[in-house]
């Protein structure tokens, strides 16, 4: 039997597509050539939303977006009218739920049992010690960029 | 937005290759369905993609699949399935005592939710010693491949699948759910274009032709019903969509109430009655108010 | 009809609220299982609970177990709405007494169809 040590980028892409289009409808996410280092600077204010998975598999799932995408996502998920702007705590909550659902579905790809953490949202890069990036999606949402990274606990090269 | 000439081309080839009617006003939906294919093919927009379709038959097949995808549910509308277990199945069990086998046809089966829903009901309701086959047919080879694979996404599983049946009949395979091998073995598949002569022979005890006729013009509808008439057993049943009827098209059918749904039965020549006809004949159908469900956007 | 929506995300509660309000439900919201249990203790009588799994203070699984252990609440329909989607988790929730299970992400249609299955939303009756 094959034991997966990390989710495939194909599956991660499919999960992200499914969650994104189900909650946000409209414009799909389109893969694009990598043009940004998530650890570096961001064009516009940056939002990171993350969950960790711990148990049979240890992982970190991070969704990174700029301020405009963060507000658009919140607006769509909360069903706000075009004129209404989302409050800061609304953005935190909406991005948290988005990464919660993405993370939960990625957790299900892996052998369990594992537990999903409550989401963490920050206007800054979120990283975790001992976690190495194993999958990164560079996506376009209209004219904006969306990044999803999956990290797996560094097991010292065992597989 | 897709140009009128591109839209006209798409509507023409859909009509020619699948007999589906794609009327003006559906431009937005055609654009939404074809845009991902255009991107996958590496062209800038839907009009360029339609140019590709003019010369590429393989790509036309992909486009036809994308345009005829049915956003479908398990046990869709519930009432037809309740009618099947509560009303039709008891009659069929009585009528098929000698053979102890049921033949069922899911016509225009799309990704197979209807066929597998019926399979689950039969698995739970058929007495020991009985067998059944569900013949699932569609115009799209991609859809038939999906039926054979029996794998469904999370979002598809959420659509009407009772949780107790999900855990009973499905296992998780990666990000998808796979229907049990026992149920898959009861399904056969075949590519059938409803607008062309029907291949094969044999009679079906129960035929599902739901929410399909609405896509054909009236002459094709009449022709389909005539050809299906020859494939439904004299004491069998045809189930159409809840808003569809044969009555204004073809007087060789009788419409009967079955629980909260309607079924159609082949009208027998004068003096001949099916052995098991117990449902009540009723007055002509009232006009439908619902809308077709193909070529719709996904509800969010 | 009254629905109690239990989820630690206000966004998710808002999404679910809009769906069930359209079906004619009144809605009460709770941010975790403990808050929901307190509402029931205080006399709230919902017909339906929509329950997330992972929440602070008390998770949805524990909430279901607690509700099912108390005969006062035997008529409440319990539906998990969660990102937990392993086969074994669904089996556990059903064994604990949940009636239905929806996995996030879901469309509005998915919720409506499940409530139809549960007899809590009217089906469209054919002509």
CSV table of N, CA, C and O in Angstrom, one decimal, chain A residues 18-19 22-23 74 76-80 89-90 93-95 97 100-105 107-108 110 112 114-119, chain C residues 7-16 18 52-57 59 81-87 89 103-108:
chain,number,residue,atom,x,y,z
A,18,UNK,N,-12.7,23.7,-6.6
A,18,UNK,CA,-14.0,23.3,-6.2
A,18,UNK,C,-14.5,24.2,-5.1
A,18,UNK,O,-15.7,24.7,-5.1
A,19,UNK,N,-13.7,24.5,-4.1
A,19,UNK,CA,-14.1,25.4,-3.0
A,19,UNK,C,-14.3,26.8,-3.5
A,19,UNK,O,-15.3,27.4,-3.2
A,22,UNK,N,-17.4,27.1,-5.8
A,22,UNK,CA,-18.7,26.8,-5.1
A,22,UNK,C,-19.0,28.0,-4.2
A,22,UNK,O,-20.2,28.5,-4.2
A,23,UNK,N,-18.1,28.6,-3.5
A,23,UNK,CA,-18.4,29.7,-2.6
A,23,UNK,C,-18.4,31.1,-3.4
A,23,UNK,O,-19.2,32.0,-3.0
A,74,UNK,N,-14.7,38.4,0.7
A,74,UNK,CA,-15.5,38.6,1.9
A,74,UNK,C,-16.9,39.1,1.4
A,74,UNK,O,-17.9,38.6,1.9
A,76,UNK,N,-18.4,38.6,-1.4
A,76,UNK,CA,-19.1,37.5,-2.1
A,76,UNK,C,-19.6,36.5,-1.1
A,76,UNK,O,-20.8,36.1,-1.1
A,77,UNK,N,-18.8,36.1,-0.1
A,77,UNK,CA,-19.2,35.1,0.8
A,77,UNK,C,-20.2,35.6,1.8
A,77,UNK,O,-21.1,34.8,2.2
A,78,UNK,N,-20.2,36.8,2.2
A,78,UNK,CA,-21.2,37.4,3.1
A,78,UNK,C,-22.4,37.9,2.3
A,78,UNK,O,-23.4,38.3,2.9
A,79,UNK,N,-22.3,37.9,1.0
A,79,UNK,CA,-23.5,38.3,0.2
A,79,UNK,C,-23.8,39.8,0.4
A,79,UNK,O,-24.9,40.3,0.4
A,80,UNK,N,-22.7,40.6,0.5
A,80,UNK,CA,-22.8,42.0,0.7
A,80,UNK,C,-23.2,42.7,-0.6
A,80,UNK,O,-22.8,42.2,-1.7
A,89,UNK,N,-13.0,42.7,10.6
A,89,UNK,CA,-13.2,41.4,11.2
A,89,UNK,C,-14.0,40.5,10.3
A,89,UNK,O,-14.0,39.2,10.4
A,90,UNK,N,-14.8,41.1,9.4
A,90,UNK,CA,-15.5,40.2,8.4
A,90,UNK,C,-14.5,39.6,7.5
A,90,UNK,O,-14.6,38.4,7.1
A,93,UNK,N,-12.8,36.7,9.2
A,93,UNK,CA,-13.7,35.6,9.3
A,93,UNK,C,-13.8,34.9,8.0
A,93,UNK,O,-13.8,33.6,7.9
A,94,UNK,N,-14.1,35.6,6.9
A,94,UNK,CA,-14.3,35.0,5.6
A,94,UNK,C,-13.1,34.3,5.1
A,94,UNK,O,-13.2,33.1,4.6
A,95,UNK,N,-11.9,34.9,5.2
A,95,UNK,CA,-10.7,34.2,4.7
A,95,UNK,C,-10.4,33.0,5.6
A,95,UNK,O,-10.0,32.0,5.1
A,97,UNK,N,-12.7,31.1,7.0
A,97,UNK,CA,-13.5,30.0,6.6
A,97,UNK,C,-13.1,29.4,5.3
A,97,UNK,O,-13.2,28.2,5.1
A,100,UNK,N,-10.2,27.2,6.0
A,100,UNK,CA,-10.7,26.1,6.7
A,100,UNK,C,-11.3,25.0,5.8
A,100,UNK,O,-11.0,23.8,6.0
A,101,UNK,N,-12.1,25.4,4.8
A,101,UNK,CA,-12.7,24.5,4.0
A,101,UNK,C,-11.7,23.9,3.0
A,101,UNK,O,-11.7,22.6,2.8
A,102,UNK,N,-10.8,24.7,2.5
A,102,UNK,CA,-9.8,24.2,1.6
A,102,UNK,C,-8.9,23.2,2.4
A,102,UNK,O,-8.6,22.1,2.0
A,103,UNK,N,-8.5,23.6,3.6
A,103,UNK,CA,-7.6,22.7,4.4
A,103,UNK,C,-8.3,21.4,4.8
A,103,UNK,O,-7.7,20.4,4.8
A,104,UNK,N,-9.6,21.5,5.2
A,104,UNK,CA,-10.3,20.3,5.6
A,104,UNK,C,-10.4,19.3,4.4
A,104,UNK,O,-10.2,18.1,4.6
A,105,UNK,N,-10.6,19.8,3.2
A,105,UNK,CA,-10.6,18.9,2.1
A,105,UNK,C,-9.3,18.3,1.7
A,105,UNK,O,-9.2,17.2,1.2
A,107,UNK,N,-6.9,17.8,4.0
A,107,UNK,CA,-6.7,16.8,5.0
A,107,UNK,C,-7.3,15.4,4.6
A,107,UNK,O,-6.7,14.4,4.9
A,108,UNK,N,-8.5,15.5,4.0
A,108,UNK,CA,-9.2,14.3,3.6
A,108,UNK,C,-8.5,13.5,2.5
A,108,UNK,O,-8.8,12.3,2.3
A,110,UNK,N,-5.4,12.8,2.6
A,110,UNK,CA,-4.3,12.1,3.3
A,110,UNK,C,-4.8,11.0,4.2
A,110,UNK,O,-5.9,11.1,4.7
A,112,UNK,N,-5.5,9.3,7.5
A,112,UNK,CA,-5.8,9.9,8.8
A,112,UNK,C,-5.4,8.9,9.9
A,112,UNK,O,-4.8,7.9,9.6
A,114,UNK,N,-6.3,12.7,11.4
A,114,UNK,CA,-5.6,13.9,11.7
A,114,UNK,C,-6.6,15.0,12.1
A,114,UNK,O,-7.8,14.8,11.9
A,115,UNK,N,-6.1,16.0,12.8
A,115,UNK,CA,-7.0,17.1,13.2
A,115,UNK,C,-6.7,18.4,12.5
A,115,UNK,O,-5.5,18.7,12.3
A,116,UNK,N,-7.8,19.1,12.3
A,116,UNK,CA,-7.6,20.4,11.6
A,116,UNK,C,-7.6,21.5,12.7
A,116,UNK,O,-8.4,21.4,13.6
A,117,UNK,N,-6.7,22.4,12.6
A,117,UNK,CA,-6.7,23.5,13.6
A,117,UNK,C,-7.8,24.5,13.2
A,117,UNK,O,-8.3,24.5,12.1
A,118,UNK,N,-8.1,25.4,14.2
A,118,UNK,CA,-8.9,26.6,13.8
A,118,UNK,C,-8.0,27.5,12.9
A,118,UNK,O,-6.8,27.5,13.0
A,119,UNK,N,-8.7,28.3,12.1
A,119,UNK,CA,-7.9,29.1,11.1
A,119,UNK,C,-7.2,30.3,11.8
A,119,UNK,O,-7.6,30.8,12.8
C,7,UNK,N,-21.9,27.4,14.2
C,7,UNK,CA,-20.6,27.4,13.5
C,7,UNK,C,-19.8,28.6,14.0
C,7,UNK,O,-20.3,29.6,14.4
C,8,UNK,N,-18.5,28.3,14.2
C,8,UNK,CA,-17.7,29.4,14.8
C,8,UNK,C,-17.4,30.5,13.7
C,8,UNK,O,-16.9,31.6,14.1
C,9,UNK,N,-17.7,30.3,12.5
C,9,UNK,CA,-17.5,31.3,11.5
C,9,UNK,C,-18.8,32.1,11.2
C,9,UNK,O,-19.8,31.5,10.8
C,10,UNK,N,-18.7,33.4,11.4
C,10,UNK,CA,-19.8,34.2,11.1
C,10,UNK,C,-20.2,34.2,9.6
C,10,UNK,O,-21.3,34.3,9.2
C,11,UNK,N,-19.1,34.0,8.8
C,11,UNK,CA,-19.3,34.0,7.4
C,11,UNK,C,-20.2,32.8,7.0
C,11,UNK,O,-21.2,32.8,6.3
C,12,UNK,N,-19.8,31.6,7.6
C,12,UNK,CA,-20.6,30.4,7.3
C,12,UNK,C,-22.0,30.5,7.9
C,12,UNK,O,-22.9,30.1,7.2
C,13,UNK,N,-22.1,31.1,9.1
C,13,UNK,CA,-23.5,31.2,9.6
C,13,UNK,C,-24.3,32.1,8.7
C,13,UNK,O,-25.5,31.8,8.5
C,14,UNK,N,-23.7,33.1,8.1
C,14,UNK,CA,-24.4,34.0,7.2
C,14,UNK,C,-24.9,33.3,5.9
C,14,UNK,O,-26.0,33.5,5.4
C,15,UNK,N,-23.9,32.5,5.4
C,15,UNK,CA,-24.3,31.7,4.2
C,15,UNK,C,-25.5,30.8,4.4
C,15,UNK,O,-26.4,30.7,3.7
C,16,UNK,N,-25.4,30.0,5.6
C,16,UNK,CA,-26.5,29.1,5.9
C,16,UNK,C,-27.8,29.8,6.2
C,16,UNK,O,-28.9,29.4,5.8
C,18,UNK,N,-28.9,32.6,5.1
C,18,UNK,CA,-29.6,33.1,3.8
C,18,UNK,C,-30.3,32.0,3.2
C,18,UNK,O,-31.4,32.1,2.7
C,52,UNK,N,-21.6,22.7,12.6
C,52,UNK,CA,-20.2,22.5,12.2
C,52,UNK,C,-19.5,21.5,13.1
C,52,UNK,O,-20.0,21.2,14.2
C,53,UNK,N,-18.4,20.9,12.7
C,53,UNK,CA,-17.7,19.9,13.5
C,53,UNK,C,-16.6,20.6,14.4
C,53,UNK,O,-16.7,20.6,15.6
C,54,UNK,N,-15.7,21.2,13.8
C,54,UNK,CA,-14.5,21.8,14.5
C,54,UNK,C,-14.9,23.2,15.0
C,54,UNK,O,-15.0,24.2,14.2
C,55,UNK,N,-15.1,23.4,16.3
C,55,UNK,CA,-15.4,24.6,16.9
C,55,UNK,C,-14.7,24.7,18.3
C,55,UNK,O,-14.4,23.7,18.9
C,56,UNK,N,-14.4,25.9,18.7
C,56,UNK,CA,-13.8,26.0,20.1
C,56,UNK,C,-14.8,25.7,21.2
C,56,UNK,O,-16.0,25.6,20.9
C,57,UNK,N,-14.4,25.4,22.3
C,57,UNK,CA,-15.2,25.1,23.5
C,57,UNK,C,-15.9,23.8,23.5
C,57,UNK,O,-15.7,22.9,24.3
C,59,UNK,N,-17.1,20.9,20.4
C,59,UNK,CA,-17.2,20.7,18.9
C,59,UNK,C,-18.6,20.1,18.6
C,59,UNK,O,-19.4,19.7,19.5
C,81,UNK,N,-22.8,20.1,9.1
C,81,UNK,CA,-22.4,20.9,7.9
C,81,UNK,C,-20.9,21.2,8.2
C,81,UNK,O,-20.6,22.1,8.9
C,82,UNK,N,-20.0,20.4,7.6
C,82,UNK,CA,-18.6,20.5,8.1
C,82,UNK,C,-17.7,20.2,7.0
C,82,UNK,O,-18.0,19.6,5.9
C,83,UNK,N,-16.4,20.5,7.2
C,83,UNK,CA,-15.4,20.2,6.2
C,83,UNK,C,-14.8,18.8,6.5
C,83,UNK,O,-14.0,18.3,5.7
C,84,UNK,N,-15.2,18.2,7.6
C,84,UNK,CA,-14.7,16.8,7.9
C,84,UNK,C,-15.4,15.9,6.9
C,84,UNK,O,-16.6,15.8,6.8
C,85,UNK,N,-14.5,15.2,6.1
C,85,UNK,CA,-15.2,14.4,5.0
C,85,UNK,C,-14.6,13.0,4.9
C,85,UNK,O,-14.8,12.4,3.8
C,86,UNK,N,-13.9,12.5,5.9
C,86,UNK,CA,-13.5,11.1,5.8
C,86,UNK,C,-14.7,10.2,6.1
C,86,UNK,O,-15.6,10.6,6.8
C,87,UNK,N,-14.7,9.1,5.4
C,87,UNK,CA,-15.8,8.1,5.5
C,87,UNK,C,-16.1,7.8,7.0
C,87,UNK,O,-17.2,7.8,7.5
C,89,UNK,N,-15.5,9.5,9.7
C,89,UNK,CA,-16.1,10.6,10.4
C,89,UNK,C,-17.6,10.7,10.2
C,89,UNK,O,-18.3,11.0,11.1
C,103,UNK,N,-21.1,18.1,3.4
C,103,UNK,CA,-19.7,18.5,3.5
C,103,UNK,C,-19.4,19.8,2.8
C,103,UNK,O,-19.9,20.1,1.7
C,104,UNK,N,-18.6,20.7,3.4
C,104,UNK,CA,-18.3,21.9,2.8
C,104,UNK,C,-17.2,21.7,1.8
C,104,UNK,O,-16.3,20.9,2.1
C,105,UNK,N,-17.2,22.3,0.6
C,105,UNK,CA,-18.1,23.4,0.2
C,105,UNK,C,-19.4,22.8,-0.3
C,105,UNK,O,-19.4,21.7,-0.8
C,106,UNK,N,-20.5,23.5,-0.2
C,106,UNK,CA,-21.8,23.0,-0.7
C,106,UNK,C,-22.5,24.2,-1.4
C,106,UNK,O,-22.1,25.3,-1.2
C,107,UNK,N,-23.4,23.8,-2.3
C,107,UNK,CA,-24.2,24.8,-3.0
C,107,UNK,C,-25.5,25.0,-2.2
C,107,UNK,O,-25.8,24.1,-1.4
C,108,UNK,N,-26.2,26.0,-2.4
C,108,UNK,CA,-27.5,26.2,-1.7
C,108,UNK,C,-28.4,25.1,-2.0
C,108,UNK,O,-29.2,24.6,-1.2
